[in-house]
Amino acid sequence: MSNQAAAARQRVGLMRWVARILMFGWAIYWVYLIFTGGYGVVPVIYMVLVIAILALTWRQELIGGVLLILQVIFAWSTLGEMRFELNQFYLLMIVPPLLVGVLLILGWWLARYPPAE
């Protein structure tokens, strides 16, 4: 195996772990928010969805990445009406799953189709 292929595998592994850590931190934030905020039932459903996607992304990166992108669409269309301030909405509901979803899909792609040597 060449050094370039080993470096590509290392980058894919790093992308996967960065995505997992970001997703885990985001799920912890939602758990904290639910137990301290008292926002009702919609955020609880949202938190359960986030944790289920986190468990799925651990092994199925493509499916998890696509679900996270769909979750962004769900958050944009449904939870945007909950009177969040616009900046808080973008930072907490859109950016983390979008970033993690893109990282997971990109990691899946690079693992399946490595760059040519």
GROMACS .gro file of N, CA and C in nm, residues 16-97:
model
  246
   16ARG      N    1  -1.452   1.074   0.985
   16ARG     CA    2  -1.554   0.996   1.055
   16ARG      C    3  -1.557   1.030   1.203
   17TRP      N    4  -1.441   1.040   1.266
   17TRP     CA    5  -1.438   1.067   1.409
   17TRP      C    6  -1.478   1.211   1.440
   18VAL      N    7  -1.441   1.305   1.356
   18VAL     CA    8  -1.486   1.443   1.377
   18VAL      C    9  -1.637   1.450   1.367
   19ALA      N   10  -1.695   1.383   1.268
   19ALA     CA   11  -1.841   1.381   1.253
   19ALA      C   12  -1.908   1.316   1.373
   20ARG      N   13  -1.854   1.206   1.421
   20ARG     CA   14  -1.912   1.137   1.537
   20ARG      C   15  -1.906   1.223   1.662
   21ILE      N   16  -1.794   1.289   1.684
   21ILE     CA   17  -1.779   1.372   1.804
   21ILE      C   18  -1.872   1.493   1.797
   22LEU      N   19  -1.882   1.556   1.680
   22LEU     CA   20  -1.976   1.667   1.665
   22LEU      C   21  -2.120   1.623   1.688
   23MET      N   22  -2.156   1.509   1.632
   23MET     CA   23  -2.292   1.458   1.648
   23MET      C   24  -2.320   1.423   1.794
   24PHE      N   25  -2.224   1.362   1.862
   24PHE     CA   26  -2.242   1.327   2.003
   24PHE      C   27  -2.257   1.453   2.088
   25GLY      N   28  -2.175   1.553   2.063
   25GLY     CA   29  -2.187   1.679   2.137
   25GLY      C   30  -2.321   1.746   2.113
   26TRP      N   31  -2.368   1.738   1.990
   26TRP     CA   32  -2.498   1.797   1.957
   26TRP      C   33  -2.611   1.722   2.027
   27ALA      N   34  -2.601   1.590   2.033
   27ALA     CA   35  -2.703   1.510   2.104
   27ALA      C   36  -2.700   1.541   2.253
   28ILE      N   37  -2.582   1.557   2.312
   28ILE     CA   38  -2.572   1.593   2.453
   28ILE      C   39  -2.637   1.728   2.479
   29TYR      N   40  -2.617   1.821   2.388
   29TYR     CA   41  -2.681   1.952   2.402
   29TYR      C   42  -2.833   1.937   2.404
   30TRP      N   43  -2.886   1.853   2.316
   30TRP     CA   44  -3.031   1.835   2.313
   30TRP      C   45  -3.083   1.770   2.440
   31VAL      N   46  -3.009   1.676   2.494
   31VAL     CA   47  -3.050   1.614   2.621
   31VAL      C   48  -3.053   1.721   2.730
   32TYR      N   49  -2.950   1.804   2.737
   32TYR     CA   50  -2.946   1.912   2.835
   32TYR      C   51  -3.062   2.008   2.816
   33LEU      N   52  -3.088   2.046   2.692
   33LEU     CA   53  -3.196   2.140   2.663
   33LEU      C   54  -3.332   2.085   2.705
   34ILE      N   55  -3.355   1.958   2.679
   34ILE     CA   56  -3.484   1.899   2.712
   34ILE      C   57  -3.506   1.895   2.863
   35PHE      N   58  -3.402   1.856   2.937
   35PHE     CA   59  -3.419   1.841   3.081
   35PHE      C   60  -3.417   1.973   3.156
   36THR      N   61  -3.367   2.080   3.098
   36THR     CA   62  -3.361   2.207   3.170
   36THR      C   63  -3.456   2.312   3.114
   37GLY      N   64  -3.503   2.295   2.991
   37GLY     CA   65  -3.580   2.401   2.927
   37GLY      C   66  -3.730   2.389   2.939
   38GLY      N   67  -3.784   2.269   2.939
   38GLY     CA   68  -3.928   2.253   2.941
   38GLY      C   69  -3.995   2.309   2.817
   39TYR      N   70  -3.947   2.272   2.700
   39TYR     CA   71  -3.999   2.328   2.576
   39TYR      C   72  -4.118   2.252   2.518
   40GLY      N   73  -4.160   2.144   2.576
   40GLY     CA   74  -4.274   2.071   2.524
   40GLY      C   75  -4.234   1.941   2.458
   41VAL      N   76  -4.326   1.885   2.381
   41VAL     CA   77  -4.307   1.751   2.327
   41VAL      C   78  -4.230   1.750   2.194
   42VAL      N   79  -4.236   1.856   2.115
   42VAL     CA   80  -4.169   1.855   1.984
   42VAL      C   81  -4.017   1.843   2.000
   43PRO      N   82  -3.952   1.919   2.088
   43PRO     CA   83  -3.808   1.898   2.105
   43PRO      C   84  -3.771   1.759   2.159
   44VAL      N   85  -3.859   1.698   2.236
   44VAL     CA   86  -3.831   1.562   2.284
   44VAL      C   87  -3.830   1.465   2.167
   45ILE      N   88  -3.927   1.477   2.078
   45ILE     CA   89  -3.929   1.394   1.958
   45ILE      C   90  -3.805   1.420   1.874
   46TYR      N   91  -3.769   1.546   1.863
   46TYR     CA   92  -3.651   1.584   1.787
   46TYR      C   93  -3.525   1.523   1.848
   47MET      N   94  -3.514   1.525   1.981
   47MET     CA   95  -3.399   1.468   2.049
   47MET      C   96  -3.390   1.318   2.026
   48VAL      N   97  -3.502   1.248   2.034
   48VAL     CA   98  -3.503   1.104   2.008
   48VAL      C   99  -3.459   1.077   1.865
   49LEU      N  100  -3.502   1.158   1.772
   49LEU     CA  101  -3.460   1.145   1.632
   49LEU      C  102  -3.310   1.165   1.619
   50VAL      N  103  -3.256   1.265   1.687
   50VAL     CA  104  -3.112   1.293   1.681
   50VAL      C  105  -3.032   1.175   1.736
   51ILE      N  106  -3.073   1.119   1.848
   51ILE     CA  107  -3.000   1.008   1.908
   51ILE      C  108  -3.011   0.882   1.822
   52ALA      N  109  -3.127   0.860   1.761
   52ALA     CA  110  -3.141   0.744   1.672
   52ALA      C  111  -3.052   0.758   1.549
   53ILE      N  112  -3.043   0.878   1.494
   53ILE     CA  113  -2.955   0.899   1.380
   53ILE      C  114  -2.810   0.883   1.422
   54LEU      N  115  -2.775   0.930   1.542
   54LEU     CA  116  -2.639   0.912   1.592
   54LEU      C  117  -2.602   0.765   1.599
   55ALA      N  118  -2.691   0.683   1.649
   55ALA     CA  119  -2.663   0.539   1.657
   55ALA      C  120  -2.649   0.478   1.517
   56LEU      N  121  -2.729   0.523   1.424
   56LEU     CA  122  -2.723   0.470   1.288
   56LEU      C  123  -2.596   0.513   1.215
   57THR      N  124  -2.552   0.636   1.237
   57THR     CA  125  -2.436   0.686   1.165
   57THR      C  126  -2.306   0.617   1.207
   58TRP      N  127  -2.308   0.551   1.318
   58TRP     CA  128  -2.185   0.486   1.364
   58TRP      C  129  -2.138   0.380   1.265
   59ARG      N  130  -2.231   0.311   1.201
   59ARG     CA  131  -2.194   0.205   1.106
   59ARG      C  132  -2.237   0.232   0.963
   60GLN      N  133  -2.345   0.302   0.944
   60GLN     CA  134  -2.400   0.329   0.811
   60GLN      C  135  -2.386   0.477   0.779
   61GLU      N  136  -2.267   0.516   0.733
   61GLU     CA  137  -2.239   0.658   0.714
   61GLU      C  138  -2.326   0.723   0.606
   62LEU      N  139  -2.346   0.654   0.497
   62LEU     CA  140  -2.426   0.713   0.390
   62LEU      C  141  -2.570   0.734   0.434
   63ILE      N  142  -2.629   0.633   0.494
   63ILE     CA  143  -2.768   0.645   0.540
   63ILE      C  144  -2.779   0.753   0.647
   64GLY      N  145  -2.685   0.753   0.741
   64GLY     CA  146  -2.686   0.855   0.846
   64GLY      C  147  -2.668   0.995   0.790
   65GLY      N  148  -2.577   1.011   0.694
   65GLY     CA  149  -2.556   1.141   0.632
   65GLY      C  150  -2.680   1.191   0.560
   66VAL      N  151  -2.745   1.103   0.486
   66VAL     CA  152  -2.868   1.141   0.415
   66VAL      C  153  -2.978   1.174   0.515
   67LEU      N  154  -2.991   1.096   0.622
   67LEU     CA  155  -3.092   1.126   0.724
   67LEU      C  156  -3.066   1.259   0.792
   68LEU      N  157  -2.940   1.292   0.813
   68LEU     CA  158  -2.909   1.422   0.873
   68LEU      C  159  -2.946   1.536   0.779
   69ILE      N  160  -2.923   1.519   0.651
   69ILE     CA  161  -2.964   1.622   0.556
   69ILE      C  162  -3.117   1.635   0.554
   70LEU      N  163  -3.185   1.522   0.560
   70LEU     CA  164  -3.332   1.526   0.570
   70LEU      C  165  -3.378   1.590   0.700
   71GLN      N  166  -3.303   1.567   0.807
   71GLN     CA  167  -3.334   1.629   0.936
   71GLN      C  168  -3.320   1.780   0.927
   72VAL      N  169  -3.223   1.828   0.852
   72VAL     CA  170  -3.207   1.972   0.832
   72VAL      C  171  -3.331   2.029   0.763
   73ILE      N  172  -3.380   1.958   0.662
   73ILE     CA  173  -3.502   2.002   0.593
   73ILE      C  174  -3.620   2.000   0.688
   74PHE      N  175  -3.630   1.895   0.772
   74PHE     CA  176  -3.737   1.887   0.872
   74PHE      C  177  -3.729   2.002   0.971
   75ALA      N  178  -3.609   2.030   1.021
   75ALA     CA  179  -3.593   2.139   1.117
   75ALA      C  180  -3.627   2.273   1.055
   76TRP      N  181  -3.584   2.291   0.932
   76TRP     CA  182  -3.611   2.418   0.864
   76TRP      C  183  -3.761   2.439   0.845
   77SER      N  184  -3.832   2.335   0.806
   77SER     CA  185  -3.974   2.350   0.775
   77SER      C  186  -4.064   2.344   0.897
   78THR      N  187  -4.027   2.266   0.998
   78THR     CA  188  -4.117   2.244   1.111
   78THR      C  189  -4.081   2.326   1.234
   79LEU      N  190  -3.958   2.315   1.276
   79LEU     CA  191  -3.921   2.377   1.403
   79LEU      C  192  -3.888   2.524   1.391
   80GLY      N  193  -3.882   2.576   1.272
   80GLY     CA  194  -3.856   2.718   1.254
   80GLY      C  195  -3.969   2.806   1.302
   81GLU      N  196  -4.084   2.748   1.325
   81GLU     CA  197  -4.201   2.824   1.369
   81GLU      C  198  -4.212   2.831   1.521
   82MET      N  199  -4.112   2.785   1.594
   82MET     CA  200  -4.119   2.782   1.740
   82MET      C  201  -4.068   2.909   1.805
   83ARG      N  202  -4.051   3.014   1.730
   83ARG     CA  203  -4.009   3.145   1.779
   83ARG      C  204  -3.866   3.147   1.833
   84PHE      N  205  -3.778   3.068   1.772
   84PHE     CA  206  -3.636   3.080   1.804
   84PHE      C  207  -3.585   3.209   1.741
   85GLU      N  208  -3.483   3.267   1.801
   85GLU     CA  209  -3.415   3.375   1.731
   85GLU      C  210  -3.344   3.315   1.611
   86LEU      N  211  -3.332   3.391   1.508
   86LEU     CA  212  -3.279   3.340   1.383
   86LEU      C  213  -3.137   3.286   1.398
   87ASN      N  214  -3.050   3.356   1.469
   87ASN     CA  215  -2.913   3.310   1.486
   87ASN      C  216  -2.906   3.180   1.564
   88GLN      N  217  -2.982   3.169   1.671
   88GLN     CA  218  -2.985   3.046   1.750
   88GLN      C  219  -3.039   2.930   1.666
   89PHE      N  220  -3.138   2.957   1.586
   89PHE     CA  221  -3.195   2.854   1.500
   89PHE      C  222  -3.090   2.799   1.405
   90TYR      N  223  -3.019   2.888   1.337
   90TYR     CA  224  -2.917   2.842   1.242
   90TYR      C  225  -2.805   2.767   1.312
   91LEU      N  226  -2.758   2.820   1.422
   91LEU     CA  227  -2.643   2.760   1.489
   91LEU      C  228  -2.675   2.625   1.552
   92LEU      N  229  -2.795   2.606   1.601
   92LEU     CA  230  -2.825   2.485   1.676
   92LEU      C  231  -2.906   2.381   1.599
   93MET      N  232  -2.979   2.422   1.500
   93MET     CA  233  -3.067   2.328   1.431
   93MET      C  234  -3.023   2.295   1.289
   94ILE      N  235  -2.948   2.384   1.227
   94ILE     CA  236  -2.913   2.366   1.087
   94ILE      C  237  -2.766   2.333   1.068
   95VAL      N  238  -2.678   2.409   1.127
   95VAL     CA  239  -2.535   2.394   1.100
   95VAL      C  240  -2.478   2.259   1.147
   96PRO      N  241  -2.501   2.215   1.273
   96PRO     CA  242  -2.439   2.087   1.314
   96PRO      C  243  -2.481   1.967   1.231
   97PRO      N  244  -2.611   1.943   1.207
   97PRO     CA  245  -2.645   1.825   1.128
   97PRO      C  246  -2.603   1.838   0.982
   0.00000   0.00000   0.00000
